[in-house]
mmCIF file of C-alpha atoms and ligand atoms in Angstrom:
data_model
loop_
_atom_site.group_PDB
_atom_site.id
_atom_site.type_symbol
_atom_site.label_atom_id
_atom_site.label_comp_id
_atom_site.label_asym_id
_atom_site.label_seq_id
_atom_site.Cartn_x
_atom_site.Cartn_y
_atom_site.Cartn_z
ATOM 1 C CA MET G 1 106.129 113.336 113.742
ATOM 2 C CA LYS G 2 107.351 115.532 110.898
ATOM 3 C CA LYS G 3 110.496 114.314 109.223
ATOM 4 C CA SER G 4 113.554 116.593 109.258
ATOM 5 C CA THR G 5 114.931 117.870 105.952
ATOM 6 C CA HIS G 6 117.863 115.475 106.332
ATOM 7 C CA GLU G 7 115.567 112.486 106.847
ATOM 8 C CA LEU G 8 113.402 113.501 103.903
ATOM 9 C CA THR G 9 116.426 113.845 101.610
ATOM 10 C CA LYS G 10 117.634 110.421 102.713
ATOM 11 C CA LEU G 11 114.201 108.893 102.087
ATOM 12 C CA ASN G 12 113.919 110.492 98.646
ATOM 13 C CA ASN G 13 117.426 109.397 97.660
ATOM 14 C CA THR G 14 116.801 105.858 98.887
ATOM 15 C CA ARG G 15 113.601 105.699 96.817
ATOM 16 C CA LEU G 16 115.442 107.087 93.801
ATOM 17 C CA ILE G 17 118.100 104.385 94.112
ATOM 18 C CA LEU G 18 115.558 101.609 94.613
ATOM 19 C CA ARG G 19 113.621 102.812 91.575
ATOM 20 C CA THR G 20 116.816 102.950 89.521
ATOM 21 C CA VAL G 21 117.762 99.369 90.430
ATOM 22 C CA TYR G 22 114.174 98.210 89.813
ATOM 23 C CA THR G 23 114.032 99.781 86.352
ATOM 24 C CA ALA G 24 117.517 98.641 85.339
ATOM 25 C CA GLY G 25 117.030 95.013 86.375
ATOM 26 C CA THR G 26 120.712 94.672 87.344
ATOM 27 C CA ILE G 27 123.077 97.582 87.853
ATOM 28 C CA SER G 28 126.358 98.419 89.616
ATOM 29 C CA ARG G 29 126.805 101.036 92.353
ATOM 30 C CA ALA G 30 128.931 103.139 89.983
ATOM 31 C CA ASP G 31 126.185 103.138 87.337
ATOM 32 C CA ILE G 32 123.567 104.066 89.934
ATOM 33 C CA ALA G 33 125.722 107.087 90.847
ATOM 34 C CA ARG G 34 126.014 107.977 87.172
ATOM 35 C CA VAL G 35 122.253 107.679 86.507
ATOM 36 C CA THR G 36 121.054 109.386 89.692
ATOM 37 C CA LYS G 37 123.862 111.974 89.890
ATOM 38 C CA LEU G 38 124.272 111.118 93.595
ATOM 39 C CA THR G 39 127.814 110.827 94.999
ATOM 40 C CA PRO G 40 129.356 107.315 95.095
ATOM 41 C CA THR G 41 129.530 107.543 98.915
ATOM 42 C CA THR G 42 125.823 108.382 99.224
ATOM 43 C CA VAL G 43 124.953 105.542 96.838
ATOM 44 C CA SER G 44 127.140 103.105 98.779
ATOM 45 C CA ASP G 45 125.612 104.065 102.151
ATOM 46 C CA LEU G 46 122.014 103.927 100.960
ATOM 47 C CA VAL G 47 122.508 100.679 99.004
ATOM 48 C CA GLU G 48 123.872 99.148 102.217
ATOM 49 C CA GLY G 49 120.595 100.080 103.941
ATOM 50 C CA LEU G 50 118.553 98.566 101.106
ATOM 51 C CA ILE G 51 120.590 95.341 101.305
ATOM 52 C CA GLN G 52 120.012 95.171 105.064
ATOM 53 C CA ASP G 53 116.284 95.653 104.448
ATOM 54 C CA ARG G 54 116.531 92.761 101.955
ATOM 55 C CA LEU G 55 114.972 94.947 99.244
ATOM 56 C CA VAL G 56 118.159 94.752 97.167
ATOM 57 C CA ASP G 57 120.542 91.806 96.657
ATOM 58 C CA GLU G 58 124.057 91.525 95.325
ATOM 59 C CA VAL G 59 123.624 89.147 92.394
ATOM 60 C CA GLY G 60 127.068 88.704 90.817
ATOM 61 C CA THR G 61 129.727 90.669 89.046
ATOM 62 C CA GLY G 62 129.676 92.693 85.868
ATOM 63 C CA VAL G 63 132.293 93.216 83.189
ATOM 64 C CA SER G 64 135.421 95.036 84.327
ATOM 65 C CA ILE G 65 136.372 98.208 82.477
ATOM 66 C CA GLY G 66 139.805 98.174 84.111
ATOM 67 C CA GLY G 67 140.263 97.255 87.753
ATOM 68 C CA LYS G 68 138.013 95.171 89.923
ATOM 69 C CA PRO G 69 134.791 93.959 88.206
ATOM 70 C CA PRO G 70 131.755 95.758 89.658
ATOM 71 C CA THR G 71 129.247 93.995 91.903
ATOM 72 C CA LEU G 72 125.792 93.950 90.357
ATOM 73 C CA LEU G 73 122.665 94.751 92.342
ATOM 74 C CA SER G 74 119.097 93.688 91.738
ATOM 75 C CA VAL G 75 115.775 94.215 93.502
ATOM 76 C CA ASN G 76 114.653 91.182 95.481
ATOM 77 C CA ASP G 77 111.190 90.932 93.901
ATOM 78 C CA GLU G 78 109.796 88.718 96.639
ATOM 79 C CA SER G 79 111.231 90.634 99.584
ATOM 80 C CA ARG G 80 107.951 92.492 99.974
ATOM 81 C CA LEU G 81 104.514 91.124 99.176
ATOM 82 C CA THR G 82 101.383 93.205 98.826
ATOM 83 C CA ILE G 83 97.775 92.163 99.106
ATOM 84 C CA GLY G 84 95.610 93.494 96.279
ATOM 85 C CA ILE G 85 91.820 93.327 96.521
ATOM 86 C CA ASP G 86 89.213 93.791 93.804
ATOM 87 C CA LEU G 87 85.804 94.596 95.277
ATOM 88 C CA ALA G 88 84.174 93.326 92.110
ATOM 89 C CA ASP G 89 80.630 92.483 91.044
ATOM 90 C CA HIS G 90 79.193 89.644 93.133
ATOM 91 C CA GLU G 91 82.675 88.490 94.122
ATOM 92 C CA LEU G 92 85.646 89.742 96.080
ATOM 93 C CA HIS G 93 88.975 88.815 94.519
ATOM 94 C CA GLY G 94 92.211 88.931 96.465
ATOM 95 C CA ALA G 95 95.811 88.233 95.563
ATOM 96 C CA VAL G 96 99.270 88.271 97.079
ATOM 97 C CA VAL G 97 101.428 90.189 94.604
ATOM 98 C CA ASP G 98 105.219 90.532 94.410
ATOM 99 C CA LEU G 99 107.144 93.654 93.429
ATOM 100 C CA ARG G 100 106.874 92.822 89.700
ATOM 101 C CA GLY G 101 103.099 92.422 89.743
ATOM 102 C CA ARG G 102 103.285 88.625 89.755
ATOM 103 C CA ILE G 103 100.571 86.833 91.674
ATOM 104 C CA GLN G 104 101.723 84.320 94.269
ATOM 105 C CA VAL G 105 98.409 83.356 95.832
ATOM 106 C CA SER G 106 94.858 84.281 94.925
ATOM 107 C CA LYS G 107 91.458 83.751 96.451
ATOM 108 C CA SER G 108 87.902 84.796 95.606
ATOM 109 C CA VAL G 109 84.716 84.750 97.648
ATOM 110 C CA ALA G 110 81.141 85.327 96.568
ATOM 111 C CA CYS G 111 79.686 88.569 97.899
ATOM 112 C CA ASP G 112 76.133 89.729 97.418
ATOM 113 C CA GLN G 113 76.143 91.408 100.810
ATOM 114 C CA THR G 114 76.144 95.143 101.354
ATOM 115 C CA GLY G 115 76.983 97.597 104.159
ATOM 116 C CA GLU G 116 78.792 96.257 107.224
ATOM 117 C CA GLN G 117 78.465 92.671 106.015
ATOM 118 C CA ALA G 118 80.436 93.444 102.857
ATOM 119 C CA ILE G 119 83.150 95.044 105.000
ATOM 120 C CA ALA G 120 83.220 91.945 107.228
ATOM 121 C CA LEU G 121 83.610 89.676 104.180
ATOM 122 C CA THR G 122 86.415 91.879 102.854
ATOM 123 C CA LYS G 123 88.194 91.546 106.204
ATOM 124 C CA ASP G 124 87.779 87.752 106.143
ATOM 125 C CA LEU G 125 89.319 87.554 102.665
ATOM 126 C CA ILE G 126 92.248 89.790 103.667
ATOM 127 C CA ARG G 127 92.778 87.749 106.858
ATOM 128 C CA ASP G 128 93.066 84.553 104.792
ATOM 129 C CA LEU G 129 95.648 86.142 102.518
ATOM 130 C CA VAL G 130 97.611 87.799 105.358
ATOM 131 C CA ALA G 131 97.953 84.341 106.922
ATOM 132 C CA GLN G 132 99.919 83.232 103.846
ATOM 133 C CA VAL G 133 102.541 85.999 104.097
ATOM 134 C CA SER G 134 105.261 86.343 106.725
ATOM 135 C CA PRO G 135 104.801 89.590 108.711
ATOM 136 C CA GLU G 136 108.206 91.025 107.693
ATOM 137 C CA GLN G 137 107.338 90.544 104.005
ATOM 138 C CA LEU G 138 103.891 92.152 104.123
ATOM 139 C CA LEU G 139 104.188 95.641 102.642
ATOM 140 C CA GLY G 140 100.542 96.665 102.809
ATOM 141 C CA ILE G 141 97.062 96.199 101.424
ATOM 142 C CA GLY G 142 95.588 97.902 98.353
ATOM 143 C CA LEU G 143 91.898 97.901 97.436
ATOM 144 C CA GLY G 144 90.138 98.760 94.202
ATOM 145 C CA SER G 145 86.564 99.758 94.961
ATOM 146 C CA PRO G 146 83.754 100.653 92.604
ATOM 147 C CA GLY G 147 82.340 104.155 92.918
ATOM 148 C CA LEU G 148 83.820 107.428 94.114
ATOM 149 C CA VAL G 149 86.890 107.030 96.282
ATOM 150 C CA SER G 150 89.040 109.694 97.921
ATOM 151 C CA THR G 151 92.424 107.978 97.980
ATOM 152 C CA ASN G 152 94.088 110.794 99.952
ATOM 153 C CA GLU G 153 91.586 110.462 102.771
ATOM 154 C CA GLY G 154 91.175 106.689 102.401
ATOM 155 C CA ILE G 155 87.408 107.070 102.191
ATOM 156 C CA VAL G 156 84.943 105.382 99.855
ATOM 157 C CA ARG G 157 82.659 108.341 99.238
ATOM 158 C CA ARG G 158 79.978 106.398 97.415
ATOM 159 C CA ALA G 159 79.755 102.823 96.199
ATOM 160 C CA VAL G 160 76.133 102.191 95.242
ATOM 161 C CA LYS G 161 76.665 98.475 94.823
ATOM 162 C CA TYR G 162 77.700 98.018 98.479
ATOM 163 C CA HIS G 163 75.405 100.767 99.813
ATOM 164 C CA TRP G 164 78.523 102.484 101.141
ATOM 165 C CA ASP G 165 78.481 106.192 101.838
ATOM 166 C CA GLU G 166 81.497 107.919 103.388
ATOM 167 C CA ILE G 167 83.112 104.685 104.570
ATOM 168 C CA PRO G 168 86.635 105.254 106.008
ATOM 169 C CA LEU G 169 87.825 101.914 104.640
ATOM 170 C CA GLN G 170 91.536 102.711 104.996
ATOM 171 C CA GLN G 171 91.210 103.516 108.698
ATOM 172 C CA ILE G 172 88.974 100.501 109.376
ATOM 173 C CA LEU G 173 91.437 98.095 107.746
ATOM 174 C CA GLU G 174 94.616 99.699 109.126
ATOM 175 C CA ARG G 175 93.170 99.320 112.631
ATOM 176 C CA GLU G 176 92.415 95.686 111.957
ATOM 177 C CA PHE G 177 95.605 94.609 110.164
ATOM 178 C CA LYS G 178 98.214 97.111 111.445
ATOM 179 C CA VAL G 179 99.787 97.635 108.028
ATOM 180 C CA PRO G 180 99.436 100.518 105.530
ATOM 181 C CA VAL G 181 96.247 100.392 103.457
ATOM 182 C CA VAL G 182 95.512 102.268 100.225
ATOM 183 C CA VAL G 183 92.028 102.539 98.723
ATOM 184 C CA ALA G 184 91.279 103.731 95.182
ATOM 185 C CA ASN G 185 88.697 103.420 92.438
ATOM 186 C CA ASP G 186 88.866 100.034 90.684
ATOM 187 C CA SER G 187 89.128 101.353 87.123
ATOM 188 C CA GLN G 188 91.790 103.821 88.162
ATOM 189 C CA VAL G 189 94.012 101.119 89.680
ATOM 190 C CA ALA G 190 93.355 98.918 86.621
ATOM 191 C CA ALA G 191 94.706 101.779 84.497
ATOM 192 C CA LEU G 192 97.747 101.936 86.776
ATOM 193 C CA ALA G 193 98.313 98.184 86.316
ATOM 194 C CA GLU G 194 98.144 98.663 82.551
ATOM 195 C CA TYR G 195 100.551 101.583 82.795
ATOM 196 C CA HIS G 196 103.158 99.506 84.663
ATOM 197 C CA TYR G 197 102.669 96.024 83.266
ATOM 198 C CA GLY G 198 100.588 96.312 80.091
ATOM 199 C CA ILE G 199 101.448 96.472 76.405
ATOM 200 C CA ASP G 200 103.956 99.313 75.845
ATOM 201 C CA PRO G 201 104.287 100.064 79.564
ATOM 202 C CA ASN G 202 105.173 103.523 80.841
ATOM 203 C CA GLU G 203 103.414 105.470 78.086
ATOM 204 C CA GLU G 204 102.818 108.790 79.785
ATOM 205 C CA ASN G 205 99.062 108.858 79.163
ATOM 206 C CA LEU G 206 96.451 106.167 78.780
ATOM 207 C CA VAL G 207 92.764 105.529 79.264
ATOM 208 C CA LEU G 208 91.505 102.134 80.321
ATOM 209 C CA ILE G 209 87.817 101.417 79.732
ATOM 210 C CA LYS G 210 86.612 98.655 82.028
ATOM 211 C CA VAL G 211 83.430 96.939 80.915
ATOM 212 C CA GLY G 212 81.730 94.529 83.280
ATOM 213 C CA GLU G 213 78.403 94.816 85.111
ATOM 214 C CA GLY G 214 79.098 98.538 84.938
ATOM 215 C CA ILE G 215 81.324 100.682 82.738
ATOM 216 C CA SER G 216 83.952 103.140 83.903
ATOM 217 C CA ALA G 217 87.293 104.399 82.757
ATOM 218 C CA GLY G 218 90.585 104.920 84.561
ATOM 219 C CA LEU G 219 92.888 107.689 83.409
ATOM 220 C CA VAL G 220 96.641 107.831 83.768
ATOM 221 C CA ILE G 221 97.780 111.294 82.769
ATOM 222 C CA GLY G 222 101.409 112.340 83.067
ATOM 223 C CA CYS G 223 102.329 108.925 84.552
ATOM 224 C CA THR G 224 99.873 109.257 87.429
ATOM 225 C CA ILE G 225 96.223 108.481 88.130
ATOM 226 C CA PHE G 226 93.914 111.385 87.345
ATOM 227 C CA ALA G 227 90.891 111.172 89.635
ATOM 228 C CA GLY G 228 89.223 114.496 88.865
ATOM 229 C CA ASP G 229 88.186 117.255 91.248
ATOM 230 C CA GLY G 230 85.574 115.115 92.973
ATOM 231 C CA HIS G 231 87.125 111.624 92.525
ATOM 232 C CA GLY G 232 84.726 110.823 89.686
ATOM 233 C CA ALA G 233 86.942 111.115 86.589
ATOM 234 C CA GLY G 234 86.184 108.325 84.141
ATOM 235 C CA GLU G 235 82.589 107.667 85.258
ATOM 236 C CA ILE G 236 81.535 107.281 81.630
ATOM 237 C CA GLY G 237 78.970 104.525 82.221
ATOM 238 C CA HIS G 238 76.200 107.040 82.786
ATOM 239 C CA ILE G 239 76.833 109.272 79.801
ATOM 240 C CA CYS G 240 73.730 109.215 77.594
ATOM 241 C CA VAL G 241 74.305 107.472 74.258
ATOM 242 C CA VAL G 242 70.646 106.727 73.393
ATOM 243 C CA PRO G 243 68.437 109.810 73.918
ATOM 244 C CA ASN G 244 65.195 108.702 75.627
ATOM 245 C CA GLY G 245 66.560 105.167 75.757
ATOM 246 C CA ILE G 246 65.765 102.467 78.289
ATOM 247 C CA PRO G 247 65.872 103.362 82.015
ATOM 248 C CA CYS G 248 69.208 102.963 83.792
ATOM 249 C CA ARG G 249 69.803 102.024 87.442
ATOM 250 C CA CYS G 250 71.026 105.597 88.018
ATOM 251 C CA GLY G 251 67.546 107.019 87.342
ATOM 252 C CA HIS G 252 68.341 108.452 83.908
ATOM 253 C CA ASN G 253 67.658 106.942 80.480
ATOM 254 C CA GLY G 254 69.829 105.615 77.675
ATOM 255 C CA CYS G 255 73.131 105.555 79.583
ATOM 256 C CA LEU G 256 76.104 103.748 78.028
ATOM 257 C CA GLU G 257 75.673 101.030 80.686
ATOM 258 C CA THR G 258 72.154 100.238 79.489
ATOM 259 C CA VAL G 259 73.452 99.124 76.096
ATOM 260 C CA ALA G 260 77.132 98.169 76.473
ATOM 261 C CA SER G 261 77.680 96.795 79.995
ATOM 262 C CA LEU G 262 77.427 93.097 80.793
ATOM 263 C CA ARG G 263 73.926 93.797 82.099
ATOM 264 C CA GLY G 264 72.916 95.621 78.930
ATOM 265 C CA ILE G 265 74.421 92.926 76.725
ATOM 266 C CA ALA G 266 72.711 90.133 78.664
ATOM 267 C CA GLN G 267 69.404 91.936 78.285
ATOM 268 C CA ALA G 268 69.887 92.236 74.512
ATOM 269 C CA VAL G 269 70.863 88.568 74.246
ATOM 270 C CA ARG G 270 67.777 87.452 76.207
ATOM 271 C CA VAL G 271 65.542 89.313 73.753
ATOM 272 C CA VAL G 272 67.041 87.441 70.794
ATOM 273 C CA PHE G 273 67.756 84.066 72.423
ATOM 274 C CA PRO G 274 64.894 82.861 74.666
ATOM 275 C CA GLU G 275 67.157 80.066 75.964
ATOM 276 C CA ALA G 276 69.236 82.735 77.772
ATOM 277 C CA GLU G 277 66.273 83.543 80.012
ATOM 278 C CA GLY G 278 67.053 82.614 83.605
ATOM 279 C CA LEU G 279 70.826 82.444 83.067
ATOM 280 C CA SER G 280 73.191 84.710 85.037
ATOM 281 C CA ASN G 281 74.802 87.589 83.142
ATOM 282 C CA ASP G 282 78.153 85.775 83.244
ATOM 283 C CA ALA G 283 76.557 82.652 81.786
ATOM 284 C CA VAL G 284 74.921 84.744 79.046
ATOM 285 C CA LEU G 285 78.320 86.211 78.169
ATOM 286 C CA GLU G 286 79.727 82.673 77.947
ATOM 287 C CA MET G 287 76.883 81.739 75.639
ATOM 288 C CA LEU G 288 77.458 84.805 73.487
ATOM 289 C CA LEU G 289 81.186 84.052 73.254
ATOM 290 C CA HIS G 290 80.435 80.506 72.197
ATOM 291 C CA SER G 291 77.879 81.425 69.539
ATOM 292 C CA ALA G 292 80.089 84.258 68.207
ATOM 293 C CA ALA G 293 82.890 81.731 67.818
ATOM 294 C CA GLN G 294 80.455 79.712 65.652
ATOM 295 C CA ARG G 295 79.919 82.952 63.657
ATOM 296 C CA ASN G 296 76.232 83.136 64.596
ATOM 297 C CA SER G 297 74.996 86.250 62.787
ATOM 298 C CA ARG G 298 72.536 87.352 65.510
ATOM 299 C CA SER G 299 75.279 87.144 68.152
ATOM 300 C CA LEU G 300 77.724 89.025 65.973
ATOM 301 C CA GLN G 301 75.107 91.719 65.414
ATOM 302 C CA ILE G 302 74.645 92.208 69.156
ATOM 303 C CA ILE G 303 78.414 92.449 69.689
ATOM 304 C CA HIS G 304 78.695 94.843 66.745
ATOM 305 C CA ARG G 305 76.199 97.229 68.301
ATOM 306 C CA VAL G 306 77.970 97.112 71.663
ATOM 307 C CA GLY G 307 81.232 97.930 69.869
ATOM 308 C CA GLU G 308 79.593 100.899 68.178
ATOM 309 C CA TYR G 309 78.425 102.336 71.493
ATOM 310 C CA LEU G 310 81.819 101.830 73.127
ATOM 311 C CA GLY G 311 83.361 103.521 70.080
ATOM 312 C CA VAL G 312 81.220 106.603 70.743
ATOM 313 C CA ALA G 313 82.563 106.655 74.321
ATOM 314 C CA ALA G 314 86.131 106.291 73.033
ATOM 315 C CA ALA G 315 85.550 109.109 70.520
ATOM 316 C CA ASN G 316 84.399 111.396 73.318
ATOM 317 C CA ILE G 317 87.496 110.588 75.354
ATOM 318 C CA VAL G 318 89.785 111.144 72.368
ATOM 319 C CA GLY G 319 88.024 114.393 71.469
ATOM 320 C CA LEU G 320 88.399 115.655 75.005
ATOM 321 C CA LEU G 321 91.901 114.469 75.876
ATOM 322 C CA ASN G 322 93.660 113.535 72.606
ATOM 323 C CA ILE G 323 95.103 110.462 74.346
ATOM 324 C CA HIS G 324 96.688 107.930 71.981
ATOM 325 C CA LYS G 325 96.475 104.782 74.055
ATOM 326 C CA ILE G 326 93.050 103.360 74.866
ATOM 327 C CA VAL G 327 92.802 99.941 76.476
ATOM 328 C CA LEU G 328 89.709 97.817 76.915
ATOM 329 C CA ALA G 329 89.501 95.556 79.991
ATOM 330 C CA GLY G 330 86.927 93.695 82.067
ATOM 331 C CA PRO G 331 84.869 90.582 81.240
ATOM 332 C CA VAL G 332 83.249 92.088 78.131
ATOM 333 C CA SER G 333 86.697 92.559 76.540
ATOM 334 C CA LEU G 334 86.731 88.751 76.151
ATOM 335 C CA LEU G 335 84.587 89.365 73.045
ATOM 336 C CA GLY G 336 87.898 90.283 71.428
ATOM 337 C CA GLU G 337 88.259 91.334 67.810
ATOM 338 C CA ASP G 338 84.494 91.004 67.122
ATOM 339 C CA LEU G 339 84.011 93.856 69.608
ATOM 340 C CA LEU G 340 87.192 95.774 68.888
ATOM 341 C CA ALA G 341 86.734 96.204 65.116
ATOM 342 C CA PRO G 342 83.307 97.961 65.277
ATOM 343 C CA MET G 343 84.525 99.954 68.288
ATOM 344 C CA VAL G 344 87.495 101.304 66.310
ATOM 345 C CA ASP G 345 85.303 102.064 63.266
ATOM 346 C CA SER G 346 82.763 103.855 65.427
ATOM 347 C CA MET G 347 85.462 105.894 67.179
ATOM 348 C CA LYS G 348 86.763 106.973 63.779
ATOM 349 C CA VAL G 349 83.429 108.320 62.521
ATOM 350 C CA ASN G 350 82.595 110.106 65.759
ATOM 351 C CA VAL G 351 85.643 112.326 66.211
ATOM 352 C CA LEU G 352 88.005 114.334 63.976
ATOM 353 C CA ASP G 353 90.113 112.075 61.731
ATOM 354 C CA VAL G 354 93.284 113.847 62.750
ATOM 355 C CA LEU G 355 92.652 112.782 66.346
ATOM 356 C CA SER G 356 91.281 109.256 65.793
ATOM 357 C CA ASN G 357 94.147 108.433 63.414
ATOM 358 C CA GLN G 358 96.588 108.950 66.283
ATOM 359 C CA SER G 359 94.667 106.800 68.771
ATOM 360 C CA GLN G 360 94.831 103.046 69.111
ATOM 361 C CA ILE G 361 92.439 100.813 71.000
ATOM 362 C CA SER G 362 93.754 97.499 72.289
ATOM 363 C CA ILE G 363 92.548 94.802 74.663
ATOM 364 C CA SER G 364 94.390 94.419 77.962
ATOM 365 C CA GLN G 365 96.423 91.245 78.326
ATOM 366 C CA LEU G 366 96.401 91.416 82.138
ATOM 367 C CA GLY G 367 93.211 89.374 82.452
ATOM 368 C CA ASN G 368 90.934 89.036 85.460
ATOM 369 C CA ASN G 369 93.531 90.088 88.003
ATOM 370 C CA ILE G 370 94.113 93.575 86.672
ATOM 371 C CA VAL G 371 92.506 95.370 89.638
ATOM 372 C CA GLN G 372 94.408 93.325 92.257
ATOM 373 C CA ILE G 373 97.713 93.979 90.473
ATOM 374 C CA GLY G 374 96.937 97.699 90.127
ATOM 375 C CA ALA G 375 95.857 98.054 93.769
ATOM 376 C CA ALA G 376 99.127 96.399 94.832
ATOM 377 C CA ALA G 377 101.097 98.701 92.505
ATOM 378 C CA LEU G 378 99.516 101.721 94.159
ATOM 379 C CA VAL G 379 100.728 100.479 97.569
ATOM 380 C CA GLN G 380 104.219 99.829 96.182
ATOM 381 C CA GLN G 381 104.226 103.286 94.668
ATOM 382 C CA SER G 382 103.117 105.056 97.832
ATOM 383 C CA ILE G 383 105.312 103.153 100.326
ATOM 384 C CA LEU G 384 108.458 102.326 98.348
ATOM 385 C CA GLY G 385 108.271 104.977 95.640
ATOM 386 C CA LEU G 386 108.868 102.105 93.268
ATOM 387 C CA PHE G 387 107.355 103.671 90.161
HETATM 388 ZN ZN1 ZN L 401 72.885 105.540 84.185
#
């Protein structure tokens, strides 16, 4: 049923207050009124509701500026828990996340299945995690999926890896678990995680380049995810960087993924190091990390080339959007400074100096759980208006 204007105003004001307390850490009712410009009575009434919902706690008293010392309020970070899922390569990762993006429980399962079987495995993983959360604490479930995702409709339009076409994942999971579900592209939610919890959080714009088995970017523009007109913003993995290069899984040749993804890197390593033949891509990355740490020149050369290609991608992004903050995430970012330095140099020679001089590339510190944290943040944002 449509909410009345009065109800909507109340909801918006409640969200504004919750967000104010969340951002402040601890704050008095009087200061909330000052910051939000709401009347003290409105603040008092709505705070009472938030306390009853256990979202906000009274946590002590502040310093008196004449009269009674004010009672301080704080968000109860564990009052609501969200399940975040990363539908990653070969594995599904799940986590129970609190309101500050901290992981309470995590679980991963191998997944080489596709179609209905992949959906069934996703449900099994969620069921295991739901069992660890009390029903009144469970806020919802967020999923980061590869491919094109319409978050508004809750539909995975296309995820090649799972052979999913037009899968109404939100509806399927809401029916099963009876809680709100949000579905989004994995790189986009990773960018959201970086925006909220990364280095220099809350920068208005950022691009996160996620490099794993595939390569894609997530864009936060004006503090919100930018998904493009057809949900495909940031699909940079299939931009051609080597004209007439080696064939890509997409049917074209010389895509960025063929030379700079985990798959592309593993292929390059196997050419140079016969002992890598037969190893999984993850194991090859491990091997590369190890030999780079020993300063093996052939390994460093491979990493250098990958950095150069990623730098071309970064230059294109900077040339198009003039965004200052570029963050590298995903397993390949473990290559660290050996990858970052040639990437920065390559960005600089492939776009106007005046633009590249303003842009900085860094490596995300959020680690392997970035998609789960970002998917949970999207749920917290859409249900509680927390960010
Ligand atoms: Zn391709």
